[in-house]
JSON list of C-alpha atoms in Angstrom, two decimals:
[
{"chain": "A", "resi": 1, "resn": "UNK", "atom": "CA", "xyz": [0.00, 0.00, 0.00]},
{"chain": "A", "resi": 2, "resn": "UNK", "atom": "CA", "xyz": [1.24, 3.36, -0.73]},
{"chain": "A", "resi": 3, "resn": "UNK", "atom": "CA", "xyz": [2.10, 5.74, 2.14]},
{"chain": "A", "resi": 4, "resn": "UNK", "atom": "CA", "xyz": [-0.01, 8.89, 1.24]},
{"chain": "A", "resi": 5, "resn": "UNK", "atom": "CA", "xyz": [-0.33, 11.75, -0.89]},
{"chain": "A", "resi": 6, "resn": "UNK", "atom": "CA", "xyz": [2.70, 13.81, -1.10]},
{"chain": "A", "resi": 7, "resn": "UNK", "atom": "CA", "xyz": [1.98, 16.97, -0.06]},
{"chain": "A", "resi": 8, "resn": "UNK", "atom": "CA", "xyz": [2.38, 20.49, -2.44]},
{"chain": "A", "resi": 9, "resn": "UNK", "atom": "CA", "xyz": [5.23, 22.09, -2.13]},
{"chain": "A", "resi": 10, "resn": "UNK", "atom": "CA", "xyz": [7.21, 19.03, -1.12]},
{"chain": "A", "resi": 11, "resn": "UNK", "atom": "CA", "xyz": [9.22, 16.93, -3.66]},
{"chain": "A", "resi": 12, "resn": "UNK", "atom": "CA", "xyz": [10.65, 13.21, -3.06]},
{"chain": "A", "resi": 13, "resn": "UNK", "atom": "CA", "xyz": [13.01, 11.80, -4.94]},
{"chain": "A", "resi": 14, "resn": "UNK", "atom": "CA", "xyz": [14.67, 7.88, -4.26]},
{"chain": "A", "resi": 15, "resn": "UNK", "atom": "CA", "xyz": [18.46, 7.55, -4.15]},
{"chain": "A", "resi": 16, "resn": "UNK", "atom": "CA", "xyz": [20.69, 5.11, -4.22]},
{"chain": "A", "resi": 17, "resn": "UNK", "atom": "CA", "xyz": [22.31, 5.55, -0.45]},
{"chain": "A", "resi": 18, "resn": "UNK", "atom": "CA", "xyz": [26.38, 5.02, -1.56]},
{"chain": "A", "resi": 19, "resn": "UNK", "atom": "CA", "xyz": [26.40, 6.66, -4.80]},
{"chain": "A", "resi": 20, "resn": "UNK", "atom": "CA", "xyz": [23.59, 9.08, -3.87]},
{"chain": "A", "resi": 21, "resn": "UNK", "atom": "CA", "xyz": [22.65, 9.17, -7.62]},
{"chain": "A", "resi": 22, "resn": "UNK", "atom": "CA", "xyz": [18.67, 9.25, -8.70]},
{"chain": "A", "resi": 23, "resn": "UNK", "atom": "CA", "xyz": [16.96, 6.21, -9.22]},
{"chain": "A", "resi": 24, "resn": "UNK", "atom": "CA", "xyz": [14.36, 5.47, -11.92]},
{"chain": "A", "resi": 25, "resn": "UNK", "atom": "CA", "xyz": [10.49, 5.10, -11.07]},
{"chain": "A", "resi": 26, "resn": "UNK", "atom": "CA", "xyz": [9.92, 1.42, -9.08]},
{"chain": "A", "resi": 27, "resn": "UNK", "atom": "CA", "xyz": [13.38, 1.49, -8.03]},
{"chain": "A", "resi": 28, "resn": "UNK", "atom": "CA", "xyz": [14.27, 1.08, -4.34]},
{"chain": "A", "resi": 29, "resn": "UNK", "atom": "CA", "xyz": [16.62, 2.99, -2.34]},
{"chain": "A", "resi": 30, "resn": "UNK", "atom": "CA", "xyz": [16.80, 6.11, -0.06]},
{"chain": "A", "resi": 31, "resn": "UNK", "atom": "CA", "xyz": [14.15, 8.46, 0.58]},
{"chain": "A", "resi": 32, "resn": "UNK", "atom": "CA", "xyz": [15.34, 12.39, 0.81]},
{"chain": "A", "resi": 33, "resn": "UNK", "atom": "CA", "xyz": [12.71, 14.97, 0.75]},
{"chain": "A", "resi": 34, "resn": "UNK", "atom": "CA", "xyz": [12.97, 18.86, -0.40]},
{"chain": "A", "resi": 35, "resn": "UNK", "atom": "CA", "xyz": [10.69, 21.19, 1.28]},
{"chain": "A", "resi": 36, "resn": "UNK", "atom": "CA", "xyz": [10.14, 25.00, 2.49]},
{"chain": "A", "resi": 37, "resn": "UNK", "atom": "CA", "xyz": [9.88, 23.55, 6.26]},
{"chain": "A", "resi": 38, "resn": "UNK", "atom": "CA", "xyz": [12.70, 21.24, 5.96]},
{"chain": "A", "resi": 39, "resn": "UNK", "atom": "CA", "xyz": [15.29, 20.91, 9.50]},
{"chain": "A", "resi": 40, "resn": "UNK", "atom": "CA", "xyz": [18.76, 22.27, 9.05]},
{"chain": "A", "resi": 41, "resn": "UNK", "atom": "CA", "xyz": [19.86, 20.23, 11.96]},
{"chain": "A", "resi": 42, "resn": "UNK", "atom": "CA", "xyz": [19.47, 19.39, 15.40]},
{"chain": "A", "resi": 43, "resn": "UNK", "atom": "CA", "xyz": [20.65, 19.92, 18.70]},
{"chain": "A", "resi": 44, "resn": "UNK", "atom": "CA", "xyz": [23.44, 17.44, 20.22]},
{"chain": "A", "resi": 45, "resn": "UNK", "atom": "CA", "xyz": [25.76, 17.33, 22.51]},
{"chain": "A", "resi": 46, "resn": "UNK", "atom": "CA", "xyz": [27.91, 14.43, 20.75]},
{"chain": "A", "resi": 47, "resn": "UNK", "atom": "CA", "xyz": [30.13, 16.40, 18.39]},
{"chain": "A", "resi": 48, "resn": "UNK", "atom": "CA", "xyz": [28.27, 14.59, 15.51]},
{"chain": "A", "resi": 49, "resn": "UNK", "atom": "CA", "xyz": [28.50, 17.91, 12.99]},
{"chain": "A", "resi": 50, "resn": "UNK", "atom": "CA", "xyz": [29.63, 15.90, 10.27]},
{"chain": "A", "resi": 51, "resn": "UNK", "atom": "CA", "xyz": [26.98, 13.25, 9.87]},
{"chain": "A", "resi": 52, "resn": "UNK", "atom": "CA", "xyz": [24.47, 16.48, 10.51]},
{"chain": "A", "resi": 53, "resn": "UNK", "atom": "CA", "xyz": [25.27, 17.98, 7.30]},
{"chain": "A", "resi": 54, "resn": "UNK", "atom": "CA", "xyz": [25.26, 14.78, 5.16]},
{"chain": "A", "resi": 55, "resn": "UNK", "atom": "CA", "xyz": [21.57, 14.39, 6.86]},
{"chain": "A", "resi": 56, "resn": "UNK", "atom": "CA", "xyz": [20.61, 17.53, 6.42]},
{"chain": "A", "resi": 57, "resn": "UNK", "atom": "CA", "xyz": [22.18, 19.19, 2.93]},
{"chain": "A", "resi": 58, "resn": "UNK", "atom": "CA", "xyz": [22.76, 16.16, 0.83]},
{"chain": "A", "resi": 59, "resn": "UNK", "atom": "CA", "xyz": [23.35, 16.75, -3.14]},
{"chain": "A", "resi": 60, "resn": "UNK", "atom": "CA", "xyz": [22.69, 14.31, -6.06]},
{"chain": "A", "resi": 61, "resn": "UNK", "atom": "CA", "xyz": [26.33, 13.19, -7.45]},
{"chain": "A", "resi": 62, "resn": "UNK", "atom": "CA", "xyz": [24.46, 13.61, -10.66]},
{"chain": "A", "resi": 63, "resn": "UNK", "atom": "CA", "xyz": [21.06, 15.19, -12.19]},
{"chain": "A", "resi": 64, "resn": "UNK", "atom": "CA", "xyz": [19.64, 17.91, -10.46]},
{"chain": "A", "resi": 65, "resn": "UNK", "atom": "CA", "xyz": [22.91, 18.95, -8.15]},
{"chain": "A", "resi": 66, "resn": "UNK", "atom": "CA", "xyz": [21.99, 21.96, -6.89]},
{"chain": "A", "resi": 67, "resn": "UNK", "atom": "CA", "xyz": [18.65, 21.10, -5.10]},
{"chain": "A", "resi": 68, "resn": "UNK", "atom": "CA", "xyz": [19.64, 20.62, -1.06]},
{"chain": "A", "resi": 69, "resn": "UNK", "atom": "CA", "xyz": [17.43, 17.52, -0.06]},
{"chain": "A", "resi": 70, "resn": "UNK", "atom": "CA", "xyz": [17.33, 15.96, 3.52]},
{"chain": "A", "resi": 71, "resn": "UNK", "atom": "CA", "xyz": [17.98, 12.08, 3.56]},
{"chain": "A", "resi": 72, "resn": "UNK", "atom": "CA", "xyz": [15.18, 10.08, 5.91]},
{"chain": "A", "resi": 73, "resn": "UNK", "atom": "CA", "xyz": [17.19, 7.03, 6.29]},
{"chain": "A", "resi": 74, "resn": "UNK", "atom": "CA", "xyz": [14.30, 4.89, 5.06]},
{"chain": "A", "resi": 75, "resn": "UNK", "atom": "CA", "xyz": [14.27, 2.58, 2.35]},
{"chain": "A", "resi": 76, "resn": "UNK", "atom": "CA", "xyz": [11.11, 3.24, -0.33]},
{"chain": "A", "resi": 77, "resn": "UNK", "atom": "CA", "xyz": [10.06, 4.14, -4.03]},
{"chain": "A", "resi": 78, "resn": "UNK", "atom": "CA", "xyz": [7.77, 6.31, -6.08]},
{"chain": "A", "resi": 79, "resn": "UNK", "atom": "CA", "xyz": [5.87, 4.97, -8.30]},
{"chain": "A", "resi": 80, "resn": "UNK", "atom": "CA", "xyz": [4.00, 7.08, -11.35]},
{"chain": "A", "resi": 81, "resn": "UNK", "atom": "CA", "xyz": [0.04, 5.32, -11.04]},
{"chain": "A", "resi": 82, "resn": "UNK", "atom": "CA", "xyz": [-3.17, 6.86, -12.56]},
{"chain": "A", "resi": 83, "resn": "UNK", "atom": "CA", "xyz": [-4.39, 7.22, -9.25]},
{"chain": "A", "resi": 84, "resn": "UNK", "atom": "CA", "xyz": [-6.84, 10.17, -8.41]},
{"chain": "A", "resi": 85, "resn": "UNK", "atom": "CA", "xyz": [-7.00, 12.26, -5.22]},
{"chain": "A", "resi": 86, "resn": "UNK", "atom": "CA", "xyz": [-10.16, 14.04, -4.14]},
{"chain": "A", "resi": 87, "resn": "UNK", "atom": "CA", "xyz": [-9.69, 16.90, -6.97]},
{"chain": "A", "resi": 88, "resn": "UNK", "atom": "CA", "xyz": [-9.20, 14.51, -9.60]},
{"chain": "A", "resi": 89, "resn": "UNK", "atom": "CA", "xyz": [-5.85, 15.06, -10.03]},
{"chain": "A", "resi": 90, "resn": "UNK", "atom": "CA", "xyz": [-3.08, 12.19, -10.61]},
{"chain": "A", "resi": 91, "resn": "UNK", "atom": "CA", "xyz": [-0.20, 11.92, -8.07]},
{"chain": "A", "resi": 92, "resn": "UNK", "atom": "CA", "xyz": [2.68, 9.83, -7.50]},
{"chain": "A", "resi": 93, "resn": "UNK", "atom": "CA", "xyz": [2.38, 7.40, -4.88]},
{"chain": "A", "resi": 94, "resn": "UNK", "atom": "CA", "xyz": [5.58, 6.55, -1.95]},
{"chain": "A", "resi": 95, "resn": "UNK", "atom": "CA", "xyz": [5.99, 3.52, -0.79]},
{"chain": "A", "resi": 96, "resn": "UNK", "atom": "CA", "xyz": [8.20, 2.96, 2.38]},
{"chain": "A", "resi": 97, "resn": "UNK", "atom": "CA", "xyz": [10.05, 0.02, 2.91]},
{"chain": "A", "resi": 98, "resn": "UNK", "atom": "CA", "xyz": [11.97, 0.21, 5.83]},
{"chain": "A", "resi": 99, "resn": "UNK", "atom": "CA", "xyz": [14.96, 1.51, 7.89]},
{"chain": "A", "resi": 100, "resn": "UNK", "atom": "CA", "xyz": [18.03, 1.66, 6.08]},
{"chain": "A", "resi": 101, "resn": "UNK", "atom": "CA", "xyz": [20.29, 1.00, 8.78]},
{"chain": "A", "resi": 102, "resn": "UNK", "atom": "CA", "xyz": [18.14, -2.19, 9.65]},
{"chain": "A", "resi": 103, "resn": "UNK", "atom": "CA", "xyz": [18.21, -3.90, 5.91]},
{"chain": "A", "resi": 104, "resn": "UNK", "atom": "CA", "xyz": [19.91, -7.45, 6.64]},
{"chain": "A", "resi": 105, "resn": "UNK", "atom": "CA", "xyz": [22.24, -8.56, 3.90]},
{"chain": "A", "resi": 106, "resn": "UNK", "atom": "CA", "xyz": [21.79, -12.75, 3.84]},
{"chain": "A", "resi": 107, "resn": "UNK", "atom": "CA", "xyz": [23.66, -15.24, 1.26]},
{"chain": "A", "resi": 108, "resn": "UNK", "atom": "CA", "xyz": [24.00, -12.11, -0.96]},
{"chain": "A", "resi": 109, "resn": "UNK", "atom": "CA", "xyz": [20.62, -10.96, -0.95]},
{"chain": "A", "resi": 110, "resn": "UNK", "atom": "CA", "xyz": [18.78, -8.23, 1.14]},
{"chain": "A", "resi": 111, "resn": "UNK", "atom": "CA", "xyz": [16.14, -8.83, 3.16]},
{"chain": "A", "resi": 112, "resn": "UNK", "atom": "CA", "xyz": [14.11, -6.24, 4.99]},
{"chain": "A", "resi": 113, "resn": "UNK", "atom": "CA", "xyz": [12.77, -7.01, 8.76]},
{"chain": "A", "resi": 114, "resn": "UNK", "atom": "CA", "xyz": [9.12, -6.25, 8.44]},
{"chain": "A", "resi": 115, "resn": "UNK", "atom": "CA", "xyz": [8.46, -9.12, 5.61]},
{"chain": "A", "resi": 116, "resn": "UNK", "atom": "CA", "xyz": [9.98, -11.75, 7.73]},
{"chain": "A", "resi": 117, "resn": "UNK", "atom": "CA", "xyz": [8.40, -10.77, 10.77]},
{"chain": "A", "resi": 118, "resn": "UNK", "atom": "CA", "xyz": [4.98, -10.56, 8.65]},
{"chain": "A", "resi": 119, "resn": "UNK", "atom": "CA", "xyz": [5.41, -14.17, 7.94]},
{"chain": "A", "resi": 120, "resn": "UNK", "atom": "CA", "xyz": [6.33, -14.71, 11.48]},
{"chain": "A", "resi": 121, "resn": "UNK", "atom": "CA", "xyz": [3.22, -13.63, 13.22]},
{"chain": "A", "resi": 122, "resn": "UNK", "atom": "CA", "xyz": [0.53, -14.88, 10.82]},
{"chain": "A", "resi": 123, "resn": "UNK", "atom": "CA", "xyz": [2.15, -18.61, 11.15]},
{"chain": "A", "resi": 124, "resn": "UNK", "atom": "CA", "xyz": [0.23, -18.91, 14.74]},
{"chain": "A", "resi": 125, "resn": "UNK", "atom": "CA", "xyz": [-2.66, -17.02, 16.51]},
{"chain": "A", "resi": 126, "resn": "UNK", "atom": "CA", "xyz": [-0.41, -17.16, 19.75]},
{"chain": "A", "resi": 127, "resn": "UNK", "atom": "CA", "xyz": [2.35, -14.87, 18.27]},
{"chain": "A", "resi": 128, "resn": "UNK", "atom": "CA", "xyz": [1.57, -11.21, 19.32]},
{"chain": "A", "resi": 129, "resn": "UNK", "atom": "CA", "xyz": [4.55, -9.51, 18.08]},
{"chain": "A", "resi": 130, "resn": "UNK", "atom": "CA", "xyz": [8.09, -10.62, 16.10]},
{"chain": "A", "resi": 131, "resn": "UNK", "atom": "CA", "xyz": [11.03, -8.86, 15.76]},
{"chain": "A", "resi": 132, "resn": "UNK", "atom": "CA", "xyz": [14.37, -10.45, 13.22]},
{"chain": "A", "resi": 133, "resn": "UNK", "atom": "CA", "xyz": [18.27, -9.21, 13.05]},
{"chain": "A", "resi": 134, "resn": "UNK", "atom": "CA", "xyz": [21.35, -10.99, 12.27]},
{"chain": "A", "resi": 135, "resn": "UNK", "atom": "CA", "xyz": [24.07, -12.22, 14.64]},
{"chain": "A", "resi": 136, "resn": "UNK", "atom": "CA", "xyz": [27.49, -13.59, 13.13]},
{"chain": "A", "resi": 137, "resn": "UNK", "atom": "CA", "xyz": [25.40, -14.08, 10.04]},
{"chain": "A", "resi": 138, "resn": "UNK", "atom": "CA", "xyz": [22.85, -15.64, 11.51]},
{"chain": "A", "resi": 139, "resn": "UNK", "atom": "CA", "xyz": [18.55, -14.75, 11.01]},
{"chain": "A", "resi": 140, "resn": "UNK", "atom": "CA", "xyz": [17.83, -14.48, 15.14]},
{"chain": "A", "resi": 141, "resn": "UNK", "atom": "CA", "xyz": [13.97, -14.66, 15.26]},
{"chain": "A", "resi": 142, "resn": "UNK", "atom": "CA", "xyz": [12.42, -13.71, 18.58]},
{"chain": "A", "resi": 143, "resn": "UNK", "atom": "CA", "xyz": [8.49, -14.14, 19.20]},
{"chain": "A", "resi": 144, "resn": "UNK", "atom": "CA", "xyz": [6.18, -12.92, 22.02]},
{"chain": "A", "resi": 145, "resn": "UNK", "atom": "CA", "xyz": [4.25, -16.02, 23.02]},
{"chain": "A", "resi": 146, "resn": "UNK", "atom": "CA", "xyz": [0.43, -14.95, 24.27]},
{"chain": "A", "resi": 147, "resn": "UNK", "atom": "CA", "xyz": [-0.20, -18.67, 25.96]},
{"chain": "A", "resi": 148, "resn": "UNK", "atom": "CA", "xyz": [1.51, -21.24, 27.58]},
{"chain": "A", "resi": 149, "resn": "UNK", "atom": "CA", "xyz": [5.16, -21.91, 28.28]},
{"chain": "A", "resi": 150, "resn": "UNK", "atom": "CA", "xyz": [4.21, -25.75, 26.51]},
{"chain": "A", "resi": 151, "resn": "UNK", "atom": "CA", "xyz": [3.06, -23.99, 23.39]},
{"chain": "A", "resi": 152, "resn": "UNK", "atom": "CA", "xyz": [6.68, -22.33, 23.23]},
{"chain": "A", "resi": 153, "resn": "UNK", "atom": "CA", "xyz": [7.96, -25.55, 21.88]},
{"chain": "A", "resi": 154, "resn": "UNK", "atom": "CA", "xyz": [5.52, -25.65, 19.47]},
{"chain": "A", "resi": 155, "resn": "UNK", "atom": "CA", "xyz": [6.00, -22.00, 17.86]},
{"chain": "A", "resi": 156, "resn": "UNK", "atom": "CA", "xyz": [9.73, -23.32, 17.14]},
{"chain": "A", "resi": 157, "resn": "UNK", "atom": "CA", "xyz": [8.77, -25.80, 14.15]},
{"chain": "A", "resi": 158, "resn": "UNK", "atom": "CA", "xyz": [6.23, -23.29, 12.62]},
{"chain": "A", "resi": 159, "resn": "UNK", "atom": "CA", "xyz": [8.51, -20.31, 13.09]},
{"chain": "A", "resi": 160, "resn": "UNK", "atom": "CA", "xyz": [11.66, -21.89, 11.07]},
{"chain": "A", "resi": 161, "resn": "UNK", "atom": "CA", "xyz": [9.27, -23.71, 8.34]},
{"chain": "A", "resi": 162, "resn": "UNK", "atom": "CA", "xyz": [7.17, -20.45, 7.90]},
{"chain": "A", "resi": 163, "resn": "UNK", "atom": "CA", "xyz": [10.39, -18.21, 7.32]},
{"chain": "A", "resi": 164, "resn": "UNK", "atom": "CA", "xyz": [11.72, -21.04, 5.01]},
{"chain": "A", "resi": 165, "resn": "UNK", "atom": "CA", "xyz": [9.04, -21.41, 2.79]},
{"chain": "A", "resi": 166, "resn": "UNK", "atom": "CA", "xyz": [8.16, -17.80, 2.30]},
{"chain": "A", "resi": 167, "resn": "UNK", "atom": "CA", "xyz": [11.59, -16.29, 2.51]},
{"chain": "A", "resi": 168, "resn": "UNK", "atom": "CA", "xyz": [14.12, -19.26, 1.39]},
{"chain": "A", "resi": 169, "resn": "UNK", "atom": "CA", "xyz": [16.22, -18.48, 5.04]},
{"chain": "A", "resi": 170, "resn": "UNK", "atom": "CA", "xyz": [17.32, -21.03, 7.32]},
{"chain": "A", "resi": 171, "resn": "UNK", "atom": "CA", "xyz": [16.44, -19.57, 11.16]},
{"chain": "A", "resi": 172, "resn": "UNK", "atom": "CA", "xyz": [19.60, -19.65, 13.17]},
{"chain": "A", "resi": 173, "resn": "UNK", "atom": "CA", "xyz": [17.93, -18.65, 16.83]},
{"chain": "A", "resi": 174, "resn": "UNK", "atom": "CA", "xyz": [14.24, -18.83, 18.14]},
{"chain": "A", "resi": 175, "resn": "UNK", "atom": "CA", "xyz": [14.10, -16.82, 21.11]},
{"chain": "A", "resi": 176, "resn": "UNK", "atom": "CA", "xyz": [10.58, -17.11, 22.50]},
{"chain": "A", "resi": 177, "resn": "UNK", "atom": "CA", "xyz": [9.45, -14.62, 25.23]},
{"chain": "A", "resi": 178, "resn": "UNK", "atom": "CA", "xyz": [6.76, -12.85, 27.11]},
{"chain": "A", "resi": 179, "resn": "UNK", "atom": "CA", "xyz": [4.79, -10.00, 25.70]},
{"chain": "A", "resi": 180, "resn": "UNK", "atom": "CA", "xyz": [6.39, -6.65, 25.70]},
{"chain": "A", "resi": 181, "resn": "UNK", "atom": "CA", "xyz": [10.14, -7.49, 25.32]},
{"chain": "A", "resi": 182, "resn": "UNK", "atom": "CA", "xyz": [10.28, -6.37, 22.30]},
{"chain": "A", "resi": 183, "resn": "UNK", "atom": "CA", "xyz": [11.17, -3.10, 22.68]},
{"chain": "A", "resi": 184, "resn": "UNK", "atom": "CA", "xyz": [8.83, 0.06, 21.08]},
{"chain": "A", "resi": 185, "resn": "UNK", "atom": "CA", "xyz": [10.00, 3.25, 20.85]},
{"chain": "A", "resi": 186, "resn": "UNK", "atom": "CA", "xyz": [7.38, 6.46, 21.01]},
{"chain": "A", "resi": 187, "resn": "UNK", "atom": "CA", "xyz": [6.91, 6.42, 17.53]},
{"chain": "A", "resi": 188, "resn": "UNK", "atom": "CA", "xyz": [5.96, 2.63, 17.66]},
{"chain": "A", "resi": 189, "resn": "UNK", "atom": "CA", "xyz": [8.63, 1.66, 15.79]},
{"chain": "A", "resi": 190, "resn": "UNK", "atom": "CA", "xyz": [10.38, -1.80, 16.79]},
{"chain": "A", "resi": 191, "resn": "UNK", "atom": "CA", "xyz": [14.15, -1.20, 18.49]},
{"chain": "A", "resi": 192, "resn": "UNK", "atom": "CA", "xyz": [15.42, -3.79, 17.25]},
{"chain": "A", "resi": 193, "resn": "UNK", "atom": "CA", "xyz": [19.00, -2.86, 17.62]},
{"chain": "A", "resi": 194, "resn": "UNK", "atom": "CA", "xyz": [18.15, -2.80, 21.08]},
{"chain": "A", "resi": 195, "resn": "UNK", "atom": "CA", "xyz": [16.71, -5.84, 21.24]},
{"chain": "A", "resi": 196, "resn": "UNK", "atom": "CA", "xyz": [19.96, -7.58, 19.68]},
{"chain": "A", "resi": 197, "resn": "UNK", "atom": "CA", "xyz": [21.84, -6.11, 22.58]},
{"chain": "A", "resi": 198, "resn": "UNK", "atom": "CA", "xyz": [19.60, -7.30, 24.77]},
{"chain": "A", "resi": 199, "resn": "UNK", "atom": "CA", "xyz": [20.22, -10.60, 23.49]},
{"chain": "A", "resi": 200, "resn": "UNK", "atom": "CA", "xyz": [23.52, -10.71, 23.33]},
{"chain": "A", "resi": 201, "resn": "UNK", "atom": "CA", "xyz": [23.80, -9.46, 27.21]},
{"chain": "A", "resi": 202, "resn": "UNK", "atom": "CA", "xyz": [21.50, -12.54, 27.88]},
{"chain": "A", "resi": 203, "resn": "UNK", "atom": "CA", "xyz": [19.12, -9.98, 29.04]},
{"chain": "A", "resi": 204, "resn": "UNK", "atom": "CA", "xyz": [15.81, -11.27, 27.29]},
{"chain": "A", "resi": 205, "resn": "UNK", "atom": "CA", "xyz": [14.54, -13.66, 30.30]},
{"chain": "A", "resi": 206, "resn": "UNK", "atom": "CA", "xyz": [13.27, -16.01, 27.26]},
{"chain": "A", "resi": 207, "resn": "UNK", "atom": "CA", "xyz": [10.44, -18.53, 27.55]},
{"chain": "A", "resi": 208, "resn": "UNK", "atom": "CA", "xyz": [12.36, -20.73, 25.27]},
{"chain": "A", "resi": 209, "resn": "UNK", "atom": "CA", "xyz": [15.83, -20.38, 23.17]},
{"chain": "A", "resi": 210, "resn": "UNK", "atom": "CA", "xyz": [15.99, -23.28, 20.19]},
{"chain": "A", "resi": 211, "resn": "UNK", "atom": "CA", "xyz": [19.43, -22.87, 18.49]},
{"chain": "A", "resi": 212, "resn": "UNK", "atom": "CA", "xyz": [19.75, -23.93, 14.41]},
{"chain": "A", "resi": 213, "resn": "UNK", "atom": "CA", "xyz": [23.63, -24.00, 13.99]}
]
């Protein structure tokens, strides 16, 4: 589904993230946005200056160089569709993807979080909430289990098929645990990066750890 109307006055343009040249319509890569109420920064206390101004006054290496766009960090594409808003006028829609920073890169290929953990919770009514990340190249899976600790052992089977029939990935950890480990930031976004510490500090209290190695 697309991810709204873009708004007048505002233009959106994909990029590809290393090169930051202009991808084609359907293409995927970075989001960066050029608009009257655009941020020129923020406030920190970190000495991070540097990675402010490639956020905040990015340039195409090619094109349209002289435009000053800000990068979102999220993975999407436009895509030119006959769609109508309310006036009867045609706009492009935006789809968003994902984090950038949270793409996994598996046997060669990437694979974004949200499509695995998709998969993840529709394999079993009991599954309230999934989050995925790699460790040492392996796909950790961790589940919130809404039932008993018996039906733990169950989820492990369904978890590892489910992923490897939809997504052709071989599940290295099942971590199953109580609801609301997974941590949510304000936004309701998953941390998952924090959650992958968390696992690594054995910090998770699971229900249930099956290891695939």
């Amino acid at each position: 589904m697309e991810s709204g109307k873009i708004l007048p006055g505002v233009r959106i343009i994909i990029a590809n993230p290393e090169t930051k040249g202009p991808l084609g319509d359907s293409h995927l890569g970075e989001i960066w946005v050029h608009s009257a109420h655009n941020a020129s920064g923020y406030f920190t206390i970190y000495g991070d200056e540097s990675l402010q101004s490639d956020h905040f006054n990015s340039r195409l290496s090619f094109g349209d160089t002289q435009t000053i766009w800000a990068r979102t960090g999220y993975l999407g594409f436009l895509r030119r569709t006959e769609l109508t808003d309310a006036n009867g006028e045609r706009h492009d829609a935006l789809y968003v993807v994902g984090a950038l920073d949270e793409a996994m890169e598996l046997r060669g290929m990437r694979y974004h979080p949200i499509d695995i953990e998709t998969s993840v919770i529709r394999a079993h009514k009991s599954v309230t909430e999934c989050a995925v990340f790699t460790w040492t190249n392996l796909l950790v899976v961790v589940v919130e289990l809404d039932g008993s600790e018996q039906e733990a052992l169950d989820l492990v089977p369904l978890v590892t098929n489910v992923v490897l029939e939809e997504h052709y990935l071989i599940v290295g950890v099942v971590v199953v645990v109580d609801i609301g480990v997974i941590p949510i930031n304000s936004r309701g976004e998953k941390q998952r990066m924090h959650l992958r510490d968390g696992f690594l500090a054995d910090q998770l209290d699971p229900i249930y750890v099956a290891y695939n190695m």
